PDB file of C-alpha atoms in Angstrom:
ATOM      1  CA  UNK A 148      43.488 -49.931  50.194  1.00 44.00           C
ATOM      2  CA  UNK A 149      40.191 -52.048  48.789  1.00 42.00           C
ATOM      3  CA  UNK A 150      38.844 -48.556  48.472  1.00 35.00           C
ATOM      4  CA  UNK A 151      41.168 -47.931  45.397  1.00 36.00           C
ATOM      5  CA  UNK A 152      40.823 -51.298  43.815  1.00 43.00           C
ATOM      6  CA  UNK A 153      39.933 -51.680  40.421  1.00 52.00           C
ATOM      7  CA  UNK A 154      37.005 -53.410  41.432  1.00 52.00           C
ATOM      8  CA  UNK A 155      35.933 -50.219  43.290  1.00 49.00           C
ATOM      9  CA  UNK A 156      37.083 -47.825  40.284  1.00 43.00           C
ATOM     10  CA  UNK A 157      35.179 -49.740  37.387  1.00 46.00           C
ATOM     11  CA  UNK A 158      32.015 -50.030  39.673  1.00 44.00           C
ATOM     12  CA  UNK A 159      32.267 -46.271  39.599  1.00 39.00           C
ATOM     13  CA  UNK A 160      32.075 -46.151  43.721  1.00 35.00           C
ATOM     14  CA  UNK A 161      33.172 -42.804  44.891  1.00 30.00           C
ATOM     15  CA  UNK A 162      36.172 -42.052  46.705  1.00 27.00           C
ATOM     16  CA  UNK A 163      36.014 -41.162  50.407  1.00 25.00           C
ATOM     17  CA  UNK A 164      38.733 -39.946  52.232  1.00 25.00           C
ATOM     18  CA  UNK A 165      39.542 -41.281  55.430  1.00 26.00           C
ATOM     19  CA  UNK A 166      38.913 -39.339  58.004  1.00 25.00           C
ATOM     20  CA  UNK A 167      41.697 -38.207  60.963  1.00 25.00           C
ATOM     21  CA  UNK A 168      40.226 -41.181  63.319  1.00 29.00           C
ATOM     22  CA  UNK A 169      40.969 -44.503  64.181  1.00 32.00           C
ATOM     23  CA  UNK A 170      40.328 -47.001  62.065  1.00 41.00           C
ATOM     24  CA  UNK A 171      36.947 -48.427  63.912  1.00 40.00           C
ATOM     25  CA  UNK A 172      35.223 -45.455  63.101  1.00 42.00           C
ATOM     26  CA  UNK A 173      35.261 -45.915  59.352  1.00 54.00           C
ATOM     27  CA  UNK A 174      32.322 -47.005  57.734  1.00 67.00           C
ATOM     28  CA  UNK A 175      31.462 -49.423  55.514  1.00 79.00           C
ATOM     29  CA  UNK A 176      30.020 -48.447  52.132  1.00 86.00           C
ATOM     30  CA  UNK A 177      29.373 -51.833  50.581  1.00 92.00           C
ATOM     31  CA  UNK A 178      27.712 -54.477  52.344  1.00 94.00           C
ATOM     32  CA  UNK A 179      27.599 -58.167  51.582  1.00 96.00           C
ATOM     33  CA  UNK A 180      26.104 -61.578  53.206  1.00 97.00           C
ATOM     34  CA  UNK A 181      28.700 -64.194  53.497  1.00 97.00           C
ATOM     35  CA  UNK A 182      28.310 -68.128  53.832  1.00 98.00           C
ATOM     36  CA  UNK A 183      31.650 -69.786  54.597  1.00 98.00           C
ATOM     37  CA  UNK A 184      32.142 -73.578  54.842  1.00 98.00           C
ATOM     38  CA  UNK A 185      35.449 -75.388  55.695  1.00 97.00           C
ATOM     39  CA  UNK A 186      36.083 -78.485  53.962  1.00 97.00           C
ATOM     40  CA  UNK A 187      37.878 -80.878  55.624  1.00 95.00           C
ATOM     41  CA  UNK A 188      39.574 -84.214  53.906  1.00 94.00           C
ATOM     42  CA  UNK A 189      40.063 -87.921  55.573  1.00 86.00           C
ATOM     43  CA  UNK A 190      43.605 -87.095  56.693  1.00 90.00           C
ATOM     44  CA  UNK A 191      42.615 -84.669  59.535  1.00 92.00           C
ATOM     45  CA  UNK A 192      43.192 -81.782  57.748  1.00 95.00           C
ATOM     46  CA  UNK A 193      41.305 -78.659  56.611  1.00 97.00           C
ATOM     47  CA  UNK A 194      41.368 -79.193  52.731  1.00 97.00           C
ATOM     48  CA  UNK A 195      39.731 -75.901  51.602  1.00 98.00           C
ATOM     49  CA  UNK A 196      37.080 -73.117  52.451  1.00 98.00           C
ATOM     50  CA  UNK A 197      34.326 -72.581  50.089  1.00 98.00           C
ATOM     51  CA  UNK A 198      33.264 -68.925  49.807  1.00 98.00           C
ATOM     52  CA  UNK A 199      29.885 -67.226  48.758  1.00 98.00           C
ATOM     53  CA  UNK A 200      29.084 -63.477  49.201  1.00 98.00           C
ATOM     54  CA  UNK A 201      25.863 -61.856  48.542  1.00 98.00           C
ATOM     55  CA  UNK A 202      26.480 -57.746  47.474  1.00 97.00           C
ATOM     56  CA  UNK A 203      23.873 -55.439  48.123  1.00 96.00           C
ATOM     57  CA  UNK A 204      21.377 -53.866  46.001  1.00 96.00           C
ATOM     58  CA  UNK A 205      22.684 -50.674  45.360  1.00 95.00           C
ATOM     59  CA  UNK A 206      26.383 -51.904  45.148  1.00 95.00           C
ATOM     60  CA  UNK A 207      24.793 -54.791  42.708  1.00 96.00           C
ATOM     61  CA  UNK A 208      22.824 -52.310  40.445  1.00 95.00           C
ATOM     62  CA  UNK A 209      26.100 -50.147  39.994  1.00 94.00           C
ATOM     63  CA  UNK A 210      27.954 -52.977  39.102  1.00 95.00           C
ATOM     64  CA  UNK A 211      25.242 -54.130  36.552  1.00 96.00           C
ATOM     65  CA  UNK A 212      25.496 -50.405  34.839  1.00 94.00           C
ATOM     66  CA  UNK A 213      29.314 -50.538  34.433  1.00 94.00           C
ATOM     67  CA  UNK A 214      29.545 -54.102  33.144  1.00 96.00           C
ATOM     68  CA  UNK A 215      26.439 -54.397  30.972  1.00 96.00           C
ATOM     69  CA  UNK A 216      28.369 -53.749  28.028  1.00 94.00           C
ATOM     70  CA  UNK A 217      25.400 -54.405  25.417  1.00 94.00           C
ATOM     71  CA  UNK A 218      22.405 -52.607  27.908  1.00 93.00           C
ATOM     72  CA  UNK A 219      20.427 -55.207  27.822  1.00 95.00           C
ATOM     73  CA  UNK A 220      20.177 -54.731  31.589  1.00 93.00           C
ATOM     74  CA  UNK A 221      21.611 -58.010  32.513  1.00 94.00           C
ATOM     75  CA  UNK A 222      24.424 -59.305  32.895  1.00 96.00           C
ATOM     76  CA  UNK A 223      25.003 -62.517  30.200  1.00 97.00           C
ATOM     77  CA  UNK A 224      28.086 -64.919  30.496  1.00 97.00           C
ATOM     78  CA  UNK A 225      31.087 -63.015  28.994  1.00 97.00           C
ATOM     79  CA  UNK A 226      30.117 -60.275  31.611  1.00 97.00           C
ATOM     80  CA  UNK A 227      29.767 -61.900  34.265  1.00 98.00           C
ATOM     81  CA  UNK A 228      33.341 -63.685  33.936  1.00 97.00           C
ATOM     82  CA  UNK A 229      34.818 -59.666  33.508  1.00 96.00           C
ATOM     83  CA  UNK A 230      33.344 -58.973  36.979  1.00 96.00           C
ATOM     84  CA  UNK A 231      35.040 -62.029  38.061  1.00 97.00           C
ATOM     85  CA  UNK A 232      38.226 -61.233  36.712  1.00 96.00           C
ATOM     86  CA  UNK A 233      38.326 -58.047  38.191  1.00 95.00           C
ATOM     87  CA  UNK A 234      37.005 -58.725  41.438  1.00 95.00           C
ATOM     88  CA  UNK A 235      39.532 -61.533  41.331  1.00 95.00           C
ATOM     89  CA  UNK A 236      42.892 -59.100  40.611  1.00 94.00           C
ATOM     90  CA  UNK A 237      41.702 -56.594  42.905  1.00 91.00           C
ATOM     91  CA  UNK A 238      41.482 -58.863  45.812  1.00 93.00           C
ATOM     92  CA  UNK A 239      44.742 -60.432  45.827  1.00 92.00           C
ATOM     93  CA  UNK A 240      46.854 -57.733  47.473  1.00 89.00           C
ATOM     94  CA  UNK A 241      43.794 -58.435  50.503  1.00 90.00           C
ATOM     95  CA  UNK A 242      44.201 -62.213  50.852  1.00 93.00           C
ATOM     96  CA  UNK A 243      40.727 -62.205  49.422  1.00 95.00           C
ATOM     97  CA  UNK A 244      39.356 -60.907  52.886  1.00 94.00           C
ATOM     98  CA  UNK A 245      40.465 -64.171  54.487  1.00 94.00           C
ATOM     99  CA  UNK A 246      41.139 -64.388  57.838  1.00 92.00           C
ATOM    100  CA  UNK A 247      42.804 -67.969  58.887  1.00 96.00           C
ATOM    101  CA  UNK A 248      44.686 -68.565  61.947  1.00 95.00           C
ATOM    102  CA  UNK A 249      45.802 -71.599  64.190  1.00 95.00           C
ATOM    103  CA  UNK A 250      46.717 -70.918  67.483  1.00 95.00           C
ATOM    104  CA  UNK A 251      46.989 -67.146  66.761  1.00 89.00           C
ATOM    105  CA  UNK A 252      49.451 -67.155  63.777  1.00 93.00           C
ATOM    106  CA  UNK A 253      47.899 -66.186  60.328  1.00 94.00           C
ATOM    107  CA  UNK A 254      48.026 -69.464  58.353  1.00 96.00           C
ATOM    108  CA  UNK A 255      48.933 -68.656  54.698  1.00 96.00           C
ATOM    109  CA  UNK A 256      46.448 -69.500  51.994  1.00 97.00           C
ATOM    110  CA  UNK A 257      46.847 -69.903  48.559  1.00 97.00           C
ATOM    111  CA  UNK A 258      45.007 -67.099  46.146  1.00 96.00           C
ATOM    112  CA  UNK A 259      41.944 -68.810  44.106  1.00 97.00           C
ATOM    113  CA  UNK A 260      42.466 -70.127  40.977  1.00 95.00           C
ATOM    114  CA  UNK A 261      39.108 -67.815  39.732  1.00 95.00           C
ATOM    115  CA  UNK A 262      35.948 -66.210  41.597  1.00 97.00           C
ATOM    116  CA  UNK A 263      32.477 -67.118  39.571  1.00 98.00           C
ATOM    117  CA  UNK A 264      30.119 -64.197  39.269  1.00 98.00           C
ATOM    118  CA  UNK A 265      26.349 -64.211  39.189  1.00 98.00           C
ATOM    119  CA  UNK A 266      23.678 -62.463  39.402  1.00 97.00           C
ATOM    120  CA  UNK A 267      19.954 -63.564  41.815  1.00 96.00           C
ATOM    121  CA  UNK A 268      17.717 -61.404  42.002  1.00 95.00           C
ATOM    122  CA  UNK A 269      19.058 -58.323  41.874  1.00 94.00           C
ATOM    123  CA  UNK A 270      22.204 -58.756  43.502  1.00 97.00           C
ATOM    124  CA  UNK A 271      25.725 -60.108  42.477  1.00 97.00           C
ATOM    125  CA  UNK A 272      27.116 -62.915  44.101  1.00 98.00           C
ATOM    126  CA  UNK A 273      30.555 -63.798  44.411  1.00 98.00           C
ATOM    127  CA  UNK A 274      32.033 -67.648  44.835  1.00 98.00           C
ATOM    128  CA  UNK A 275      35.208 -69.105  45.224  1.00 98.00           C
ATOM    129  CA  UNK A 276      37.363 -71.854  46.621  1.00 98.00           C
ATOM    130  CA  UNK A 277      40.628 -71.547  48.570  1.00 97.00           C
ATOM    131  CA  UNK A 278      43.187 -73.492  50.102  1.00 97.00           C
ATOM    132  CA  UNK A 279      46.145 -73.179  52.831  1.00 98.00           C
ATOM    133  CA  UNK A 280      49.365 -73.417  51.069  1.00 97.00           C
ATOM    134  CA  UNK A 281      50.644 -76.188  53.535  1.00 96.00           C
ATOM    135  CA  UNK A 282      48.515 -78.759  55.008  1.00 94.00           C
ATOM    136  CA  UNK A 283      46.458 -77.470  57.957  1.00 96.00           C
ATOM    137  CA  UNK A 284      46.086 -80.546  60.413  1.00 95.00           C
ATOM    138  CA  UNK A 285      42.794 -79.993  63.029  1.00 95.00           C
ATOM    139  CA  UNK A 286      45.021 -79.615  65.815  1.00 95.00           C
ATOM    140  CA  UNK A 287      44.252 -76.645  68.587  1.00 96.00           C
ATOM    141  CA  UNK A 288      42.709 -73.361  67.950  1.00 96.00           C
ATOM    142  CA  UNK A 289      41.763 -72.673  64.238  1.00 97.00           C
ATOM    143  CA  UNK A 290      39.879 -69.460  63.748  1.00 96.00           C
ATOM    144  CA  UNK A 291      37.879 -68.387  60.084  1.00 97.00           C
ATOM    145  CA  UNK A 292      37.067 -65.714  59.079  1.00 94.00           C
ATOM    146  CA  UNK A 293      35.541 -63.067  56.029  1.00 94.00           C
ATOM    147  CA  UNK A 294      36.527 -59.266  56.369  1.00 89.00           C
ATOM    148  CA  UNK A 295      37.774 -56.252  55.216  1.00 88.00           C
ATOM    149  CA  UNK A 296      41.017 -54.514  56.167  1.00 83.00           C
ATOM    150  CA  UNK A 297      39.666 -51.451  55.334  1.00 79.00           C
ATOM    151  CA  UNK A 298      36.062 -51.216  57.036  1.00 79.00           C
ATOM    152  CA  UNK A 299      34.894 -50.069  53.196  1.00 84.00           C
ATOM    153  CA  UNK A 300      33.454 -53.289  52.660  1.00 89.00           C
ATOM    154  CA  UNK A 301      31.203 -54.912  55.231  1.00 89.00           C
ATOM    155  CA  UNK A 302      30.445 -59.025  55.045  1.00 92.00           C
ATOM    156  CA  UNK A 303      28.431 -60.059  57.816  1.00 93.00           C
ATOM    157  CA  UNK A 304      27.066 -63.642  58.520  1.00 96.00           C
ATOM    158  CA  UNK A 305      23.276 -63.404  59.560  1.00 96.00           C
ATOM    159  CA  UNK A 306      23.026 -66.827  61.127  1.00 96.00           C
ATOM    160  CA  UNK A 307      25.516 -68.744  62.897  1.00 97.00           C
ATOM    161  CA  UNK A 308      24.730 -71.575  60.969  1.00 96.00           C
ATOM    162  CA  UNK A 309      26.419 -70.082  57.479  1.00 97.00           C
ATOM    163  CA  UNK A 310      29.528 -70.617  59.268  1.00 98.00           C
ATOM    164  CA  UNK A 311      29.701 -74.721  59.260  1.00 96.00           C
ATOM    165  CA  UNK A 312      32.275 -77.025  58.819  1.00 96.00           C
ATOM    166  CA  UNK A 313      31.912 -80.737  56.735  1.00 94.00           C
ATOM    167  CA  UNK A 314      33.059 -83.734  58.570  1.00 91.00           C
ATOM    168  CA  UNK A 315      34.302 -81.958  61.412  1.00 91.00           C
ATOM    169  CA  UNK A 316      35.618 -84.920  63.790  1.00 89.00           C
ATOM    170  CA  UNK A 317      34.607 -86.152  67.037  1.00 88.00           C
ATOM    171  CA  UNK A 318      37.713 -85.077  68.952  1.00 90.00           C
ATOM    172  CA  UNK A 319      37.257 -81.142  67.675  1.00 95.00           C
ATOM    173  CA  UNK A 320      33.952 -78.793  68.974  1.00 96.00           C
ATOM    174  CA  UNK A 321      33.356 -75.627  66.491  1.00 95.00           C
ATOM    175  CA  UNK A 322      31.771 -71.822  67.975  1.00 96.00           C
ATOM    176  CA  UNK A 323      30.895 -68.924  65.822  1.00 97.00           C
ATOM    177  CA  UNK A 324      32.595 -65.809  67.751  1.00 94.00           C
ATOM    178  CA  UNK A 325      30.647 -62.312  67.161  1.00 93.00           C
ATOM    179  CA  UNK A 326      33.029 -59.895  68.644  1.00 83.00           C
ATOM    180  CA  UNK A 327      31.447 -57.083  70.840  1.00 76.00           C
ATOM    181  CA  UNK A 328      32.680 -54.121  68.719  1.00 64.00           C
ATOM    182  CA  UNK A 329      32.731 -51.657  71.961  1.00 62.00           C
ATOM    183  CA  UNK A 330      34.594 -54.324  74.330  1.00 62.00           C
ATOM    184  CA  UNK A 331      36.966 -54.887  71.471  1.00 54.00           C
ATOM    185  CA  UNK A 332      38.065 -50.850  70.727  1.00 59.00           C
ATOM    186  CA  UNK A 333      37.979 -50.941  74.988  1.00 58.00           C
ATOM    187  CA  UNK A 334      40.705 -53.599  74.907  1.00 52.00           C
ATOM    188  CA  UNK A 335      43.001 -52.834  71.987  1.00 52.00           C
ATOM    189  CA  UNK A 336      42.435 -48.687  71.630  1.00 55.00           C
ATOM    190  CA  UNK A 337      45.774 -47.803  72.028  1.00 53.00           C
ATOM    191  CA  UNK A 338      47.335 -50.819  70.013  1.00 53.00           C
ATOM    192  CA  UNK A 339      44.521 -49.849  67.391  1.00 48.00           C
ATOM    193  CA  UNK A 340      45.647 -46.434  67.450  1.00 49.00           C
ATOM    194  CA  UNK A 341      49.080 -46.464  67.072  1.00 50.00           C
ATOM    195  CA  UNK A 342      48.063 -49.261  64.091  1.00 46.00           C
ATOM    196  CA  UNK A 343      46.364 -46.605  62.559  1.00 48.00           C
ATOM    197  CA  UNK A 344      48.699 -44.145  62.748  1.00 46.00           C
ATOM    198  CA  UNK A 345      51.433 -46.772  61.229  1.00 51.00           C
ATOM    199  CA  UNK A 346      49.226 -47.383  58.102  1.00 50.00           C
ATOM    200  CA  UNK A 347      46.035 -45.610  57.425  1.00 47.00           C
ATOM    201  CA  UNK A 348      45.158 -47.541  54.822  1.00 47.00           C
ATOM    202  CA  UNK A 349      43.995 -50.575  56.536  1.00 47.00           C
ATOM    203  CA  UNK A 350      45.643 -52.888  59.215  1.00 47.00           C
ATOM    204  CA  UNK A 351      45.922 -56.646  60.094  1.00 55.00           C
ATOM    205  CA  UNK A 352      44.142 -54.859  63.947  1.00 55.00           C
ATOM    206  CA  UNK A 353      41.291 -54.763  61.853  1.00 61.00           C
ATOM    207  CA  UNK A 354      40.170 -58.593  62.193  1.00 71.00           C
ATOM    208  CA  UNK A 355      39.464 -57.888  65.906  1.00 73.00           C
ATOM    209  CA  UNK A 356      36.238 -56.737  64.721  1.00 76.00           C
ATOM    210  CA  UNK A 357      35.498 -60.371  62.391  1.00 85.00           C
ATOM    211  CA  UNK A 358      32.939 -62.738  63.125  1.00 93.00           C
ATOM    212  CA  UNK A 359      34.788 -65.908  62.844  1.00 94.00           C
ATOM    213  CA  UNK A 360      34.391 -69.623  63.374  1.00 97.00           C
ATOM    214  CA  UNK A 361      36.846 -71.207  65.845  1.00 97.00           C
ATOM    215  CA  UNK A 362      37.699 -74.584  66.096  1.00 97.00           C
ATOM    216  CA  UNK A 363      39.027 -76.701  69.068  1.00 97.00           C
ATOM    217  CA  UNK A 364      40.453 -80.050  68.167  1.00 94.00           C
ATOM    218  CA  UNK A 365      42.787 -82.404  70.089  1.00 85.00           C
ATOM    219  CA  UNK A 366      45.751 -83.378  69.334  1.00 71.00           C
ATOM    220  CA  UNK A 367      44.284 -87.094  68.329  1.00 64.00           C
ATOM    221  CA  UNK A 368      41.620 -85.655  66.391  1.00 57.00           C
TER     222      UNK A 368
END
């Protein structure tokens, strides 16, 4: 689970047990601002998603103690690519928290090639670039979305508009989607349950909860 990643470990995050619930009553214990834009080429296609996540401040100063390898209390070049690295290995058993589906079947995307690292003001951000291993025409119902399997990690989109897409054409119409987190345990509780029950480390049941960006495109789009 993303709790026991290495990313997690080297950060020096403690371990907390899950408790005998279902999953959406496990908190998150790292919290990040996300910004998400689908790229899309001049075939009709979605040609990648660009990625940027902003950690919070306590989760960013940890990471800052165990990666400042000189203590100069910053983090220069060389350490900033380790943070990638790791970041980048740990996520790849998660699908890097990517949630992409077209007409509700999980559309597989290819891992990143690397994350970049850096730190603003305090805080680590994390960017990368993905892609769907097949093309992805803009045909029906494509959903996007950013979360965490697990609940440990929390990325939430403040505005709507840091979900956007580039070149989206005329025949397709784009929503962000901010699921009610009550109405959604209402509807799926016992499905959610019995999830749980099958894996308590962390379920696909999980993305119920994900703000995502949906898009509706004809078929001559």
């Amino acid at each position: 689970m993303a709790i026991r990643t290495n990313f997690m470990l080297r950060a020096g995050i403690s371990l907390l047990a899950l408790t005998f619930a279902a999953p959406a009553f496990a908190h998150p214990h790292v919290f990040a601002e996300a910004r998400l834009d689908v790229n899309t080429d001049g075939n009709g296609n979605v040609a990648s998603l660009h990625h940027v996540w902003r950690f919070d401040d306590l989760f960013s100063s940890t990471v800052l103690v165990e990666f400042d390898k000189n203590q100069d209390l910053a983090l220069d070049q060389a350490e900033l690519d380790e943070v990638a690295s790791v970041v980048h290995g740990s996520l790849a058993d998660f699908n890097y928290f990517q949630l992409v589906t077209r007409d509700g079947k999980d559309v597989p995307m290819q891992a990143p090639e690397r994350l970049i690292a850096d730190f603003v003001d305090n805080q680590l951000i994390i960017l990368f670039e993905s892609k769907p291993e097949t093309p992805l025409p803009l045909t029906g119902k494509i959903a996007f979305g950013v979360y965490d399997p697990t609940f440990y990690t929390a990325i939430d989109f403040i505005e709507d508009s840091y979900m956007t897409v580039n070149s989206l054409p005329a025949g397709c119409t784009n929503s962000v989607v901010r699921p009610d987190p009550d109405e959604a345990i209402a509807q799926n509780q016992q499905t959610l349950t019995d999830a749980f029950f099958d894996d308590p480390t962390g379920n696909d049941m999980s993305k119920i909860f994900a703000t995502r960006l949906e898009l509706t495109c004809s078929k001559d789009s």
